[in-house]
Amino acid sequence: MRDHAGVKGLQRAEFARRTGSNLETVRYYEKVGLLPEPPRTANGYRSYGKTHERRLRFVLRARELGFSIYEIRELLRLVDERNRPCAEARDVTATHLADVRAKIADLRRMERVLKDVVTRCGDGTFPGCPLIETLFHGPTVG
Amino acid sequence: MRDHAGVKGLQRAEFARRTGSNLETVRYYEKVGLLPEPPRTANGYRSYGKTHERRLRFVLRARELGFSIYEIRELLRLVDERNRPCAEARDVTATHLADVRAKIADLRRMERVLKDVVTRCGDGTFPGCPLIETLFHGPTVG
DNA sequence: GGTAGGGTCTGTAGCAACTACAGGGTCAAG
DNA sequence: CTTGACCCTGTAGTTGCTACAGACCCTACC
């Protein structure tokens, strides 16, 4: 069935496997417009080429860096438009970096309190549970 | 309409306001079983008392610390059952702490790469965009 | 020829943890 | 008696997937 209509390319499963992604995810990315719809063979099967793979890898790396679907769409638009994308791409990334740092700060606050209560729960000699007391009466975290 | 059926308590909006939460969220917590259904006045309005407020504050603090709904349900069960909850509560918390630390580690990896590309994009003297190059050809983060 | 097995296709439902309505009821004041 | 401010229920939307159901299609084997 390979090369059925003169189109040679990878099918979904192989495509996903080569890029280390879930094959349902690939379809999802096509649906939300991050990946172009690939050409089809005569029987309607998707057939992926090098450009698709290149673009999918871009999307996967961006996701690994925590960019949202919306942000990735922005970045790809900049890539496609090709007129001086760097400054704008940097803005998108700087905004995202600020988000990441805010999340890290949030999580560190959580970590600090959690570490503290786990330590205080540690010996278990208290009549009440420090964790539960903290949740009922403790200070607000944020 | 206050004290309509001999029940005195707060209505939804006031209850949410006092605890700094969204009133839709309160209903959500009731639906998923984190908060007990409050008594109703004769006209069917919810009427909240001190115990509800106490419990809601518990839930809100737990959410601030990043506990999932499922985990909070666990903690509340331990609170309600009242037989030596501390050891189990500590286990729940320790597991959650590990999750938080894993997330922090992920985000720090992201932060490192993002900071790097923003810096390299900074002067904008390169012909290509370092960010876009990284996404197309750069190393995998994870 | 028939059938078993693997792949593929579409569309839809589910997850967390909310948030935001729509479309109705109730109540007190002017 | 109408206006406005609450309240009620149920359902749909959000993000980023993941997991089906129910249908094709294609190859291989007997």
Coordinates of C-alpha atoms in Angstrom, one line a residue, chain A residues 54 57-58 61-62 64-67 75 79 85-86 89-90 93-94 96-97 100-101 103-104 107-108 110-111 113-115 117-118 121-122 129-132 134-142, chain B residues 54 57-58 61-62 64-67 75 79 85-86 89-90 93-94 96-97 100-101 103-104 107-108 110-111 113-115 117-118 121-122 129-132 134-142:
Chain A
R54 CA 10.4 19.4 10.8
R57 CA 9.6 18.7 16.0
F58 CA 9.3 22.5 16.3
R61 CA 10.2 21.3 21.4
A62 CA 8.1 24.4 22.0
E64 CA 8.6 20.9 26.1
L65 CA 9.6 24.5 26.9
G66 CA 6.0 25.1 28.1
F67 CA 4.8 27.3 25.3
L75 CA 5.8 31.6 16.8
V79 CA 8.3 31.8 11.1
P85 CA 10.5 37.6 13.3
C86 CA 13.3 37.7 15.9
A89 CA 9.6 36.0 18.9
R90 CA 11.8 37.3 21.7
T93 CA 9.4 34.1 24.7
A94 CA 10.2 36.8 27.3
H96 CA 6.5 33.1 28.6
L97 CA 9.7 33.2 30.6
V100 CA 7.5 30.3 34.0
R101 CA 9.2 32.2 36.7
K103 CA 5.0 29.5 38.4
I104 CA 8.4 28.6 39.9
L107 CA 5.6 26.3 43.5
R108 CA 8.5 27.3 45.7
M110 CA 4.2 25.7 48.2
E111 CA 7.3 23.6 48.6
V113 CA 5.2 25.2 53.5
L114 CA 4.9 21.5 52.5
K115 CA 8.4 20.7 53.6
V117 CA 4.6 20.5 57.7
V118 CA 6.0 17.2 56.6
C121 CA 4.5 15.7 61.1
G122 CA 7.6 13.6 61.1
C129 CA -1.6 16.8 63.2
P130 CA 0.5 19.9 62.2
L131 CA -0.6 19.6 58.6
I132 CA -4.3 19.6 59.4
T134 CA -2.1 24.4 59.3
L135 CA -4.9 23.9 56.8
F136 CA -7.5 24.8 59.3
H137 CA -5.8 27.7 61.0
G138 CA -2.6 28.4 59.3
P139 CA -1.6 31.5 57.4
T140 CA -2.5 32.0 53.8
V141 CA 0.2 31.1 51.5
G142 CA -0.1 33.6 48.7
Chain B
R54 CA -14.1 26.4 58.4
R57 CA -11.1 27.6 54.3
F58 CA -9.4 24.3 54.7
R61 CA -5.7 26.6 51.7
A62 CA -5.1 23.1 50.5
E64 CA -3.2 27.2 47.5
L65 CA -0.7 24.5 48.4
G66 CA -1.5 22.8 45.2
F67 CA -3.2 19.7 46.5
L75 CA -7.2 14.7 53.7
V79 CA -9.9 14.6 59.3
P85 CA -4.7 10.8 60.7
C86 CA -1.3 12.3 61.0
A89 CA -1.8 12.9 56.0
R90 CA 2.0 13.1 56.1
T93 CA 1.6 15.5 51.7
A94 CA 5.0 14.0 51.1
H96 CA 2.4 15.9 46.8
L97 CA 5.7 17.6 47.9
V100 CA 5.8 19.9 43.4
R101 CA 9.5 19.4 43.4
K103 CA 7.3 20.4 38.6
I104 CA 9.9 22.9 39.9
L107 CA 10.1 24.6 35.1
R108 CA 13.7 25.3 35.9
M110 CA 12.5 25.4 30.8
E111 CA 13.6 28.6 32.5
V113 CA 16.7 27.4 28.1
L114 CA 14.3 30.3 27.7
K115 CA 16.6 32.7 29.5
V117 CA 17.4 32.1 24.0
V118 CA 16.1 35.5 25.1
C121 CA 17.9 37.1 20.7
G122 CA 18.8 40.2 22.6
C129 CA 16.6 34.0 15.1
P130 CA 18.3 32.0 17.8
L131 CA 14.9 31.0 19.4
I132 CA 13.5 29.7 16.1
T134 CA 16.7 26.3 18.7
L135 CA 13.1 25.1 18.2
F136 CA 13.9 23.7 14.8
H137 CA 17.3 22.2 15.5
G138 CA 18.1 22.5 19.1
P139 CA 18.6 19.8 21.7
T140 CA 15.7 18.2 23.4
V141 CA 15.1 19.7 26.8
G142 CA 13.9 16.8 28.8

